[in-house]
Amino acid sequence: MDPDTIENNAPLENPAVSLQDPAAWEQYFGGAATEAGVSVTPTTAMGHPPLWRAINLISGGVAKLPLDVFRRLPDGAKEKDPTHPAYKLLKKRSSRHIKSFTLKQTIVSHALLRGNGYAFIERNNRGEPTQLILLDPDITFPAMEGADLWYVTEIRGEQVRIPSTDVFHVKGLGHDGLKGYDVVTLLAEALSVGIAASRFGARFFGAGAN
């Protein structure tokens, strides 16, 4: 991979973000620092009950929705196509280890919390989809190389790039149409207030309210 052709917002790939800046280290390695004194990471954010409840309800609700594959008829109409290779990936089992419901719930939760959810589309020699494999949104990002869109991710410690046709990308609200905002970083201050209040209450009552 030619690093000069791949763009990313993470400091290790973007020289414009200096590693001399403590905020960069806190954001990418230890969570975003906040005025409330709480380091907000995806793990601590999900430990905040209102956020957990919202993401669990939305992702579970979306995963239950019918997701069918259709084929176009000669007259322009369409009908369900249960024989399409993608049908079973969306209705039954997305991969050898993950059911379709679990994949849909997880990829939506990634989009809600991290702004983006990704799955690699594995294909056979005929180009038919055989598996949908979840990708870690913390180490996966879209990148433009000329007029071509690629997705870069990390596999066994090495960066690899995948054609956009082989990645299923669910993205939240964003500013460039390529990826969604990182919600944890964007709302770090607001989340930190709730997390700090919960921790204070736990300490207060844990000490016998004295």
Coordinates of N, CA and C in Angstrom, one line a residue, residues 8 10 28 42-43 98 103 106-107 109-111 113-120 132-142 151-160 162 167-170 179 182:
N8 N -6.5 9.6 6.0 CA -7.2 9.2 7.2 C -7.1 10.3 8.2
A10 N -6.8 9.7 11.6 CA -6.1 9.2 12.7 C -4.7 9.8 12.7
Y28 N -7.1 9.2 20.9 CA -6.9 8.0 20.1 C -6.4 6.8 21.0
P42 N -15.4 4.5 24.1 CA -16.6 3.8 23.7 C -17.1 2.9 24.9
T43 N -16.1 2.3 25.6 CA -16.5 1.4 26.8 C -17.2 2.2 27.9
I98 N -21.8 -16.1 13.0 CA -22.7 -15.0 13.4 C -24.0 -15.1 12.6
L103 N -25.5 -9.8 13.4 CA -24.7 -8.9 12.5 C -25.5 -7.6 12.3
T106 N -25.4 -5.5 15.6 CA -24.0 -5.0 15.9 C -23.6 -3.9 14.9
I107 N -23.8 -4.1 13.6 CA -23.4 -3.1 12.7 C -24.2 -1.8 12.9
S109 N -25.4 -0.8 15.9 CA -24.8 -0.2 17.1 C -23.5 0.5 16.9
H110 N -22.7 -0.1 16.0 CA -21.4 0.6 15.6 C -21.7 1.9 15.0
A111 N -22.7 2.0 14.1 CA -23.0 3.2 13.4 C -23.6 4.3 14.4
L113 N -22.9 4.4 17.7 CA -21.9 4.8 18.7 C -20.7 5.5 18.1
R114 N -20.2 4.8 17.0 CA -18.9 5.3 16.4 C -19.1 6.1 15.1
G115 N -20.4 6.1 14.6 CA -20.7 6.8 13.4 C -20.6 6.0 12.2
N116 N -20.0 4.8 12.3 CA -19.9 3.9 11.1 C -19.9 2.5 11.5
G117 N -20.6 1.7 10.7 CA -20.6 0.2 10.8 C -20.1 -0.4 9.5
Y118 N -19.2 -1.4 9.6 CA -18.7 -2.0 8.4 C -18.7 -3.5 8.4
A119 N -19.0 -4.1 7.2 CA -18.9 -5.5 7.1 C -18.2 -5.9 5.8
F120 N -17.3 -6.8 5.8 CA -16.6 -7.2 4.6 C -17.5 -8.3 3.9
L132 N -20.8 -12.3 5.3 CA -20.7 -10.9 5.8 C -19.9 -10.9 7.1
I133 N -18.7 -10.3 7.0 CA -17.8 -10.4 8.2 C -17.6 -9.0 8.8
L134 N -18.0 -8.8 10.1 CA -17.9 -7.5 10.7 C -16.4 -7.0 10.7
L135 N -16.3 -5.7 10.5 CA -15.0 -5.0 10.6 C -15.0 -4.1 11.8
D136 N -13.9 -3.9 12.5 CA -13.8 -3.1 13.7 C -13.9 -1.6 13.2
P137 N -14.9 -0.8 13.6 CA -15.0 0.6 13.1 C -13.9 1.5 13.6
D138 N -13.1 1.0 14.7 CA -12.1 1.9 15.2 C -10.8 1.8 14.3
I139 N -10.7 0.8 13.5 CA -9.5 0.6 12.7 C -9.9 0.5 11.2
T140 N -11.1 0.9 10.8 CA -11.5 0.8 9.4 C -12.0 2.2 9.0
F141 N -11.7 2.6 7.8 CA -12.1 3.9 7.4 C -12.1 4.0 5.8
P142 N -13.0 4.8 5.3 CA -13.0 5.0 3.8 C -11.9 5.9 3.4
Y151 N -11.7 1.0 1.1 CA -11.8 0.9 2.6 C -10.5 0.3 3.1
V152 N -10.0 1.0 4.1 CA -8.7 0.5 4.7 C -9.0 0.0 6.1
T153 N -8.5 -1.2 6.4 CA -8.7 -1.8 7.7 C -7.4 -2.5 8.1
E154 N -7.4 -3.0 9.3 CA -6.2 -3.7 9.9 C -6.5 -5.1 10.1
I155 N -5.6 -6.0 9.5 CA -5.8 -7.4 9.7 C -4.4 -8.0 10.2
R156 N -4.4 -8.6 11.4 CA -3.2 -9.2 12.0 C -2.1 -8.1 12.0
G157 N -2.4 -6.9 12.4 CA -1.4 -5.9 12.6 C -1.0 -5.2 11.3
E158 N -1.5 -5.5 10.1 CA -1.1 -4.9 8.9 C -2.3 -4.2 8.2
Q159 N -2.1 -3.0 7.7 CA -3.2 -2.4 7.0 C -3.4 -3.0 5.6
V160 N -4.7 -3.2 5.3 CA -5.0 -3.7 3.9 C -6.2 -2.8 3.4
I162 N -9.6 -2.6 0.8 CA -10.6 -3.4 0.2 C -11.4 -2.5 -0.8
V167 N -17.5 -3.9 0.5 CA -17.7 -3.5 1.9 C -19.1 -2.9 2.0
F168 N -19.9 -3.5 3.0 CA -21.2 -3.0 3.4 C -21.0 -1.9 4.5
H169 N -21.3 -0.7 4.2 CA -21.0 0.4 5.1 C -22.3 1.1 5.5
V170 N -22.6 1.1 6.8 CA -23.7 1.8 7.4 C -23.2 3.0 8.1
K179 N -18.2 9.2 5.5 CA -18.3 8.5 6.8 C -19.0 9.4 7.8
D182 N -17.9 10.5 14.6 CA -17.6 9.7 15.8 C -18.4 10.3 16.9

